[in-house]
Short mmCIF file of C-alpha atoms and ligand atoms in Angstrom, two decimals:
data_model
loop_
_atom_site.label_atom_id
_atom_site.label_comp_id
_atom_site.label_asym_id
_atom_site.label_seq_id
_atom_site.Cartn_x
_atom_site.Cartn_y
_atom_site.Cartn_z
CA UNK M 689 -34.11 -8.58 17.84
CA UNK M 690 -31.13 -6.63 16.88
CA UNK M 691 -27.64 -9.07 17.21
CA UNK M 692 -25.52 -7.46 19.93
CA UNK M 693 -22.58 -6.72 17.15
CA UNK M 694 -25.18 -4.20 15.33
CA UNK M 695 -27.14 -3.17 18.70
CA UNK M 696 -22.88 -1.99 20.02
CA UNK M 697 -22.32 -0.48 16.27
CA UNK M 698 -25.15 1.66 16.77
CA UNK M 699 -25.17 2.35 20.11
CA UNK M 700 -21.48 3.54 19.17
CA UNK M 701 -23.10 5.67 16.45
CA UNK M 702 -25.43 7.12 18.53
CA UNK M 703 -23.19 7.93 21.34
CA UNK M 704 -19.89 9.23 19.23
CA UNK M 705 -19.59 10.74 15.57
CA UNK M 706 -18.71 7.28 13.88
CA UNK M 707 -17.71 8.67 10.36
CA UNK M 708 -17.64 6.25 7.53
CA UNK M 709 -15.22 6.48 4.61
CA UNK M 710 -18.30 7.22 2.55
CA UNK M 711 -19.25 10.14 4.85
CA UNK M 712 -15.34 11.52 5.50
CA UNK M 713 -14.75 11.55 1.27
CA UNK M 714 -18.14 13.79 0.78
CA UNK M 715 -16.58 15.90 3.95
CA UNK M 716 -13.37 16.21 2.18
CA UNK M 717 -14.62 17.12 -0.96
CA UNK M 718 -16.72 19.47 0.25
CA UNK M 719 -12.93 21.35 0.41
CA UNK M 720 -12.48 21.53 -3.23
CA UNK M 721 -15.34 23.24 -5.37
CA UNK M 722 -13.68 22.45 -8.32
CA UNK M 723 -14.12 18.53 -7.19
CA UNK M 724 -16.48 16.20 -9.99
CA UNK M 725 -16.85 13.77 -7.47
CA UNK M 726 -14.84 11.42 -9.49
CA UNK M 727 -11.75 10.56 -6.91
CA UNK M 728 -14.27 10.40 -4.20
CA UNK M 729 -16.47 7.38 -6.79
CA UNK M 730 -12.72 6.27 -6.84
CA UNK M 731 -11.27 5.51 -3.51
CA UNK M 732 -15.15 4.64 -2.89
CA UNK M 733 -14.32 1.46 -5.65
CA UNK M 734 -10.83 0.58 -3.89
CA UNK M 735 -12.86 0.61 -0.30
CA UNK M 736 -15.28 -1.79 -2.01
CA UNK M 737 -12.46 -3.78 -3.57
CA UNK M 738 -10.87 -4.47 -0.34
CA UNK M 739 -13.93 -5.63 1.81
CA UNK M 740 -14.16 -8.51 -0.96
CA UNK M 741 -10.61 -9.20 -0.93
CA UNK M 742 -10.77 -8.94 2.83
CA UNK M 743 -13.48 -11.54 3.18
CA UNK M 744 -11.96 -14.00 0.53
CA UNK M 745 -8.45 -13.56 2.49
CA UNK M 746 -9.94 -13.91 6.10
CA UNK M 747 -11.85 -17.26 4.73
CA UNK M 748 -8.08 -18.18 3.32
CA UNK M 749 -7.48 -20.56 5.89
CA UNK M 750 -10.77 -22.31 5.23
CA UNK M 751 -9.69 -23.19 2.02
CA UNK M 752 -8.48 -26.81 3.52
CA UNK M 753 -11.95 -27.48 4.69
CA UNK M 754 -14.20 -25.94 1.67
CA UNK M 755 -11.89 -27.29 -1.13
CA UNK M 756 -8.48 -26.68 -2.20
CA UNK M 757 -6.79 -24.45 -4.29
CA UNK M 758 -7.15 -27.07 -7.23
CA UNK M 759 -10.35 -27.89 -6.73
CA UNK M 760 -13.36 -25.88 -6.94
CA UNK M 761 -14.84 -23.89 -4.11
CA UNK M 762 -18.66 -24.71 -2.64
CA UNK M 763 -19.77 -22.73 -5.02
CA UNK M 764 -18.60 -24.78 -8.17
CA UNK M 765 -16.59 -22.34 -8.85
CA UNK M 766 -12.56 -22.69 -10.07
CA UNK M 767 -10.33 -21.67 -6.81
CA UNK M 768 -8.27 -18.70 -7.81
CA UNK M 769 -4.72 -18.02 -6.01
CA UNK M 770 -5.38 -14.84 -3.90
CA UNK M 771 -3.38 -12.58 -5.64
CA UNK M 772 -4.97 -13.56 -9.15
CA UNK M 773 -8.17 -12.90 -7.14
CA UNK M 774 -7.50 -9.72 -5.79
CA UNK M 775 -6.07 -8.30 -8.80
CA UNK M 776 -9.66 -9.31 -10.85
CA UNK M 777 -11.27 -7.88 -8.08
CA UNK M 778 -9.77 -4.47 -8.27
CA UNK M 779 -9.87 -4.28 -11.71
CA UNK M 780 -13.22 -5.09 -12.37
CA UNK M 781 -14.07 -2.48 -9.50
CA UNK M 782 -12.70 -0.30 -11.31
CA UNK M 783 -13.09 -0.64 -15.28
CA UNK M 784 -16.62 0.49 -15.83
CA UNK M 785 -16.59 3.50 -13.75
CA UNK M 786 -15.71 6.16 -16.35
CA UNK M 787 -13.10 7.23 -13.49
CA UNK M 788 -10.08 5.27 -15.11
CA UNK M 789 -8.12 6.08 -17.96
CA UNK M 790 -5.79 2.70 -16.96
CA UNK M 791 -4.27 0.60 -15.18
CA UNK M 792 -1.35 -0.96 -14.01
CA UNK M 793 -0.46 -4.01 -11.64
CA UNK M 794 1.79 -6.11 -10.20
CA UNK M 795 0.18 -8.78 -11.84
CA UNK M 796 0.10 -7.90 -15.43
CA UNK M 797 3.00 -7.24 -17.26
CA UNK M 798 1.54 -4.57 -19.66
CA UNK M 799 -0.66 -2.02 -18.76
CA UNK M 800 -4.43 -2.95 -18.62
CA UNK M 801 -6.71 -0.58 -20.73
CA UNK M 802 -10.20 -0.04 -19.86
CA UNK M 803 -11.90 -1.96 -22.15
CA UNK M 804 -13.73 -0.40 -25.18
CA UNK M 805 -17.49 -1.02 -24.15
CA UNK M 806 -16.57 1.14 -21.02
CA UNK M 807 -16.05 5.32 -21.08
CA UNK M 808 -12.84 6.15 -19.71
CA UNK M 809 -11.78 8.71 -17.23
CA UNK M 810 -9.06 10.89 -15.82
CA UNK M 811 -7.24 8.94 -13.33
CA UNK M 812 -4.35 6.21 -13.78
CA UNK M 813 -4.46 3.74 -11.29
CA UNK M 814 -1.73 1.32 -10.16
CA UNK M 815 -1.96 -1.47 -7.42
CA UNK M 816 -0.07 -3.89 -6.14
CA UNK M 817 -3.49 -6.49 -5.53
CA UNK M 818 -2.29 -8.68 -2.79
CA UNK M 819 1.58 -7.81 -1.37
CA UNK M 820 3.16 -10.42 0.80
CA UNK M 821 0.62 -13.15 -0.55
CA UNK M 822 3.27 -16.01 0.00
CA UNK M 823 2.28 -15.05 3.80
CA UNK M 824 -0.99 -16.03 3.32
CA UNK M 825 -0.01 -20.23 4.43
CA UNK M 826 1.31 -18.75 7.56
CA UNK M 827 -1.26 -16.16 8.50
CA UNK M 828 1.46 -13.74 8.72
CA UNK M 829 -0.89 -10.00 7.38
CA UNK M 830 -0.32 -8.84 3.61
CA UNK M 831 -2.04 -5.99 1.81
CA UNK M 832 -2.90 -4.07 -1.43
CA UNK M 833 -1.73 -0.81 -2.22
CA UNK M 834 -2.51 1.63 -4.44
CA UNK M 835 -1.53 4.88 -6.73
CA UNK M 836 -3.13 7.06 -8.35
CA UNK M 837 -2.35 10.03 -10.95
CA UNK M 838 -3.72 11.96 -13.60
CA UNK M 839 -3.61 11.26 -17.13
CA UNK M 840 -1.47 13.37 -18.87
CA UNK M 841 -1.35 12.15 -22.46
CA UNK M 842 -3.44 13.94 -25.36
CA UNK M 843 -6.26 10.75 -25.92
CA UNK M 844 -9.12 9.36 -24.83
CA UNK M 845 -7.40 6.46 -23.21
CA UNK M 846 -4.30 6.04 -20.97
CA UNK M 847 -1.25 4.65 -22.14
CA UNK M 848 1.94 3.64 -21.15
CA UNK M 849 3.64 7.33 -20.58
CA UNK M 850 0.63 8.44 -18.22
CA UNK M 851 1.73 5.33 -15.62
CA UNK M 852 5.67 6.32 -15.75
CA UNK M 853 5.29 9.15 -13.77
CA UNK M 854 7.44 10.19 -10.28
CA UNK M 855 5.74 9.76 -7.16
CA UNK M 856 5.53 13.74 -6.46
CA UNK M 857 2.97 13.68 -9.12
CA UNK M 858 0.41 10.81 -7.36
CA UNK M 859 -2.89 12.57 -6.61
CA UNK M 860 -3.35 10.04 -4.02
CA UNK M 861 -1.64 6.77 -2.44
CA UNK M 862 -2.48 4.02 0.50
CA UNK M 863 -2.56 0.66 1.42
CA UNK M 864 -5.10 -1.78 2.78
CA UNK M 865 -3.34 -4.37 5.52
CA UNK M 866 -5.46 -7.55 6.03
CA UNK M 867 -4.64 -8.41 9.78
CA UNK M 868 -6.12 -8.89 12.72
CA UNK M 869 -8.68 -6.22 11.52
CA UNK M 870 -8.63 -4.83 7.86
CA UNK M 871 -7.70 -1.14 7.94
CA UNK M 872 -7.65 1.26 4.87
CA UNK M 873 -5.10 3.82 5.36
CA UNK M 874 -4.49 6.87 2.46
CA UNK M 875 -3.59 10.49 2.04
CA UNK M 876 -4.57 12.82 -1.11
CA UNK M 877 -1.81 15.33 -0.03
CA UNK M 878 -4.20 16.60 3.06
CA UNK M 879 -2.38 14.03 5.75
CA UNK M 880 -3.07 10.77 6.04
CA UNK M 881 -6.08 9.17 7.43
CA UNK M 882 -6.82 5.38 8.95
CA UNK M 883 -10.39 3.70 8.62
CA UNK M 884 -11.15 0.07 10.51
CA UNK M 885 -13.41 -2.29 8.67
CA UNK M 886 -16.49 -3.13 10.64
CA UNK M 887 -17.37 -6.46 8.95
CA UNK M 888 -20.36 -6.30 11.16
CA UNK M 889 -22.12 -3.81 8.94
CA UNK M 890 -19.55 -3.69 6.09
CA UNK M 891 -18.70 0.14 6.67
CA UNK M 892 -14.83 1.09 6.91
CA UNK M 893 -14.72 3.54 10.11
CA UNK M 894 -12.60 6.34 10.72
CA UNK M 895 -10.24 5.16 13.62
CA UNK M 896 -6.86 6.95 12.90
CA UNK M 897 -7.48 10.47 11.01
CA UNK M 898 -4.33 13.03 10.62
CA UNK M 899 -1.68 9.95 11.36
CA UNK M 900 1.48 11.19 12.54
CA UNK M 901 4.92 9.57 13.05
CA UNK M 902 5.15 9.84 16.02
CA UNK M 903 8.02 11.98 17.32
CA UNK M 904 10.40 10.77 19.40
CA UNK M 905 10.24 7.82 17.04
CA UNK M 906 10.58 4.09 18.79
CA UNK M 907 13.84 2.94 17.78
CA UNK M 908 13.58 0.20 15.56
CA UNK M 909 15.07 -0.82 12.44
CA UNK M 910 13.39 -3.39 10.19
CA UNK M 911 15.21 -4.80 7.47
CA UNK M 912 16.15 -9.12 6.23
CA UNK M 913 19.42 -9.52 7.76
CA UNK M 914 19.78 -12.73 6.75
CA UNK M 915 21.38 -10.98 3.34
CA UNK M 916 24.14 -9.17 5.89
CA UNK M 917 27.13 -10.45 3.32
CA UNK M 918 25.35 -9.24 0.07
CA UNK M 919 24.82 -5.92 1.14
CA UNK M 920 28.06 -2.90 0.67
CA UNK M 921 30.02 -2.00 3.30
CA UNK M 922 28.44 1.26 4.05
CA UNK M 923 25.53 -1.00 4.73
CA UNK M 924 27.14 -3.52 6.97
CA UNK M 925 28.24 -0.19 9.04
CA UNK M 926 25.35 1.41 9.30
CA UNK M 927 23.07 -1.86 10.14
CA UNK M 928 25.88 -2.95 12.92
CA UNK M 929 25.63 0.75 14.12
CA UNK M 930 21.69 0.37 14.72
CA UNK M 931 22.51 -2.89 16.55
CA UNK M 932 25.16 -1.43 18.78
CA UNK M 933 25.86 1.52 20.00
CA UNK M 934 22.76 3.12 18.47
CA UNK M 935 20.53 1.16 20.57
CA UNK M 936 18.28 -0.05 18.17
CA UNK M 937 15.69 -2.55 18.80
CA UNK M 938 15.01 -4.88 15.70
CA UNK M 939 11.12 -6.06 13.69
CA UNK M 940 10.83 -7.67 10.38
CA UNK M 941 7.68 -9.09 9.34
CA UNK M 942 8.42 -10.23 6.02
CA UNK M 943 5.57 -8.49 4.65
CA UNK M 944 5.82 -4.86 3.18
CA UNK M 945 2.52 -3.23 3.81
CA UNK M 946 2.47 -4.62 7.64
CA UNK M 947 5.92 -3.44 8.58
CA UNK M 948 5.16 -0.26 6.93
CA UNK M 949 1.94 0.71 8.82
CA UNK M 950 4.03 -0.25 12.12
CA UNK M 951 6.70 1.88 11.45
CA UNK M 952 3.66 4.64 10.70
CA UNK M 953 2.50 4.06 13.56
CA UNK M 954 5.19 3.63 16.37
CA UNK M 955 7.84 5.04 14.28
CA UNK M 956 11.58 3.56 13.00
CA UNK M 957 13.39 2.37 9.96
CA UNK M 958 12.80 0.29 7.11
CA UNK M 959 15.16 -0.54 4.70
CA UNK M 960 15.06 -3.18 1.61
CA UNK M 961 18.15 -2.21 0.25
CA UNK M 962 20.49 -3.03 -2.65
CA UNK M 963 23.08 -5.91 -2.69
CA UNK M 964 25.08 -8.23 -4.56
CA UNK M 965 22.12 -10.04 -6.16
CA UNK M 966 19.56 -7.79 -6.40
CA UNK M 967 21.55 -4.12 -7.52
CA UNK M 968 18.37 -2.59 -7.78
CA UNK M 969 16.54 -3.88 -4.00
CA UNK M 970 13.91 -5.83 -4.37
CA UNK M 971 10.65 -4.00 -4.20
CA UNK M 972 9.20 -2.28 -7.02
CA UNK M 973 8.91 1.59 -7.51
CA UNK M 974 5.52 1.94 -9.17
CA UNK M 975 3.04 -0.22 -6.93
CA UNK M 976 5.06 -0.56 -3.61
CA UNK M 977 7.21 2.21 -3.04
CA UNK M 978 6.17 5.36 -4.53
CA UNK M 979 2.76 4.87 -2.97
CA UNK M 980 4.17 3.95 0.63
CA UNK M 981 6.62 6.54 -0.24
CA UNK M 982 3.78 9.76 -0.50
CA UNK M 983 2.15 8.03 2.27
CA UNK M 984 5.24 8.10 4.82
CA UNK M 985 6.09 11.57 3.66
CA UNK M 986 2.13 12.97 4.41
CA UNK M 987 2.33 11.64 7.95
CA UNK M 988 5.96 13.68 8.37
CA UNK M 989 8.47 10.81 7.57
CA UNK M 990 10.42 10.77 4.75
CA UNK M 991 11.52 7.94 2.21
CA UNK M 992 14.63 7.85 0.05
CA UNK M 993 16.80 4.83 -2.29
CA UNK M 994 19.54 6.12 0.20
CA UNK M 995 20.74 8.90 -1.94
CA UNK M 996 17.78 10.38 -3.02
CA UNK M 997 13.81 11.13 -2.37
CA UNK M 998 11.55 8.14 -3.73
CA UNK M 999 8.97 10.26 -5.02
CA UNK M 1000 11.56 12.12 -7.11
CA UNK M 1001 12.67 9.24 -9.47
CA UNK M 1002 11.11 8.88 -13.32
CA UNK M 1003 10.25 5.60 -13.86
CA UNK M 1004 11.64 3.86 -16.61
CA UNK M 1005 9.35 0.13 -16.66
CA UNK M 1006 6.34 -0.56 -14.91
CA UNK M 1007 7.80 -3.36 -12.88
CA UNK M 1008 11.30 -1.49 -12.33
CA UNK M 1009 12.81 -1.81 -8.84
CA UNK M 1010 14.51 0.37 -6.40
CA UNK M 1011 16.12 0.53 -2.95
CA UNK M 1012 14.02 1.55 -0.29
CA UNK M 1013 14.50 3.36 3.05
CA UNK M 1014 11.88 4.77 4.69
CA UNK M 1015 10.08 5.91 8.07
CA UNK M 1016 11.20 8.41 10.81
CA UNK M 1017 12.88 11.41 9.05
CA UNK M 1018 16.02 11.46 11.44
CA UNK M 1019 16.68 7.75 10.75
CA UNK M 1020 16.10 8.13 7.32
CA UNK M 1021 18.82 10.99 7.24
CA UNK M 1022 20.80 9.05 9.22
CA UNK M 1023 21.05 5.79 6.39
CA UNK M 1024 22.04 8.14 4.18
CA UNK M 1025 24.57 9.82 6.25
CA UNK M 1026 26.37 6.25 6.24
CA UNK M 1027 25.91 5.67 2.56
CA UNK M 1028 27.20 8.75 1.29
CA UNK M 1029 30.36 8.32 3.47
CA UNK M 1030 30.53 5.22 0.25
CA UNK M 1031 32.15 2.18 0.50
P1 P6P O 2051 12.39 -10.99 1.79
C1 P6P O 2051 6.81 -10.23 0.34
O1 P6P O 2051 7.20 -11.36 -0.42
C2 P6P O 2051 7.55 -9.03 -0.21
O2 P6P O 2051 7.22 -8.80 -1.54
C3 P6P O 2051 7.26 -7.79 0.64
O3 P6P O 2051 5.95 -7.78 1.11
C4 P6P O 2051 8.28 -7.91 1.74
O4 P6P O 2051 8.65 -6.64 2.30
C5 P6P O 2051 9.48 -8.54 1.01
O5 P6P O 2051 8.95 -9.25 -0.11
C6 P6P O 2051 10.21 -9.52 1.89
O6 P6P O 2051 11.32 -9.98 1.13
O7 P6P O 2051 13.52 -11.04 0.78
O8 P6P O 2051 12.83 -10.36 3.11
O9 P6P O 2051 11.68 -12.29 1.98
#
């Protein structure tokens, strides 16, 4: 007897054209004859990466009732934290594929080479495993996101120089938000498309292709106000201008990837900027906002440090940060209308 999930699945299958991610990357490639296959293995690995991160962080607040963080788990094994998790996850999804030249995470403070007994490949890939993870005790959604480019230096193996590179140059970028459903959302420069994870049958579904911001945009600004006094004066205007005469409705999650994909999909502004603390924001360039930065931009937003495109700056570190304001074009435009005006 087929379980009713399945019997709907297929019965949606039959009745629709239910395209996997599997099925949608063979489609797309199909567009470039020149294509080895290789980034469609890849974002094949990172879709298989986050199903298991999806099902460890959906059992997350089981942990209580199987065995703590401390302890082991009920399968004698030592209980990772999440993010350590997720970050082993990805790589090891990754490192034996011949795809990968190296990588780079949030996680590790060097660059991780693919180890020797392992051929390497063309692409660079950096990842942020598990963003927001300090949400996890609250249930609040978090995400992984991801980057990749080509290799560009002269050996076998990536190295540092082939993971500094400006966002213009990422071959591809997305995120995967662990909510109330787990949704894989990327662009290769060709728009950017949404898939749903069935857990049912363990198949990510497309359920947003060609995402759009949508235009007019909802009015909302997203940003942590409780750092009002740290930030400039230009700032202070421009945030007290949303709030008042511009009519501006207000959302913060707390947690990058989710207020992100809300602004993608409703529209708005979000802004981690600078301030008196933190000169250079708070989020890092690399793994969080070069990648959400390509993505934004693909679905016809745009995303700037306030004076300048994101996917324009050369990174100097791995872990370096950088102001961030992104989302609807004519908000974007607008935050820097106010911060050029200077303090
Ligand atoms: P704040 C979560 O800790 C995170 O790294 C991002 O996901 C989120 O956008 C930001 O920090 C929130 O920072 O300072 O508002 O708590």
């Amino acid at each position: 007897m087929t379980p009713p999930a399945l019997r709907e699945t297929l019965g949606a299958m039959l009745q629709s054209h239910v395209v996997t991610i599997s099925r949608f990357l063979v489609d797309q490639q199909r567009l470039h004859p020149e294509a080895t296959g290789a980034f469609t293995d890849l974002l094949g690995d990172i879709a298989l990466a986050a199903k298991v991160i999806s099902r460890e962080v959906n059992k997350a607040g089981l942990v209580d009732i199987l065995g703590s963080a401390d302890d082991e788990n009920v399968h004698g094994e030592e209980q990772q934290k999440l993010d350590v998790f997720a970050n082993q996850v990805v790589i090891r999804a990754l490192d034996h594929t011949g795809n990968v030249a190296c990588m780079a995470s949030e996680e590790s403070e060097e660059i991780i080479p693919i180890p020797a007994k392992f051929e390497a490949g063309e692409y660079v890939v950096i990842f942020d495993p598990l963003d927001g993870s300090s949400n996890i005790d609250v249930n609040v959604s978090i995400g992984t996101i991801f980057s990749f480019h080509r290799k560009q230096s002269e050996g076998e193996r990536g190295v540092l120089e082939d993971c500094l590179q400006p966002g213009y140059r990422q071959v591809a970028a997305g995120y995967v938000l662990y909510g109330s459903s787990t949704m894989l959302v990327y662009t290769s420069g060709a728009g950017v498309h949404g898939f749903t994870l069935d857990p049912s049958i363990g198949e990510f579904l497309l359920s947003h292709p060609h995402m759009r911001i949508p235009e007019p945009p909802s009015k909302v600004y997203s940003i942590n106000e409780a750092y009002y006094r740290r930030w400039s004066p230009a700032q202070q205007r421009l945030v007290s201008y949303l709030k008042g005469e511009g009519g501006f409705g207000s959302r913060y999650i707390g947690s990058f990837v989710a207020d992100i994909h809300r602004t993608l999909l409703q529209g708005g502004l979000f802004m981690y900027p600078a301030d008196n603390v933190n000169p250079k924001g708070k989020l890092r360039l690399l793994y969080e906002a070069a990648p959400m930065a390509m993505v934004v931009e693909q679905a016809g937003g745009k995303a700037s440090d306030g004076y300048r495109s994101l996917l324009e700056i050369v990174p100097g570190s791995l872990h370096e940060r950088t102001p961030l304001y992104m989302g609807s074009a004519e908000f974007v435009e607008l935050a820097e209308g106010y911060l050029a005006e200077g303090d």
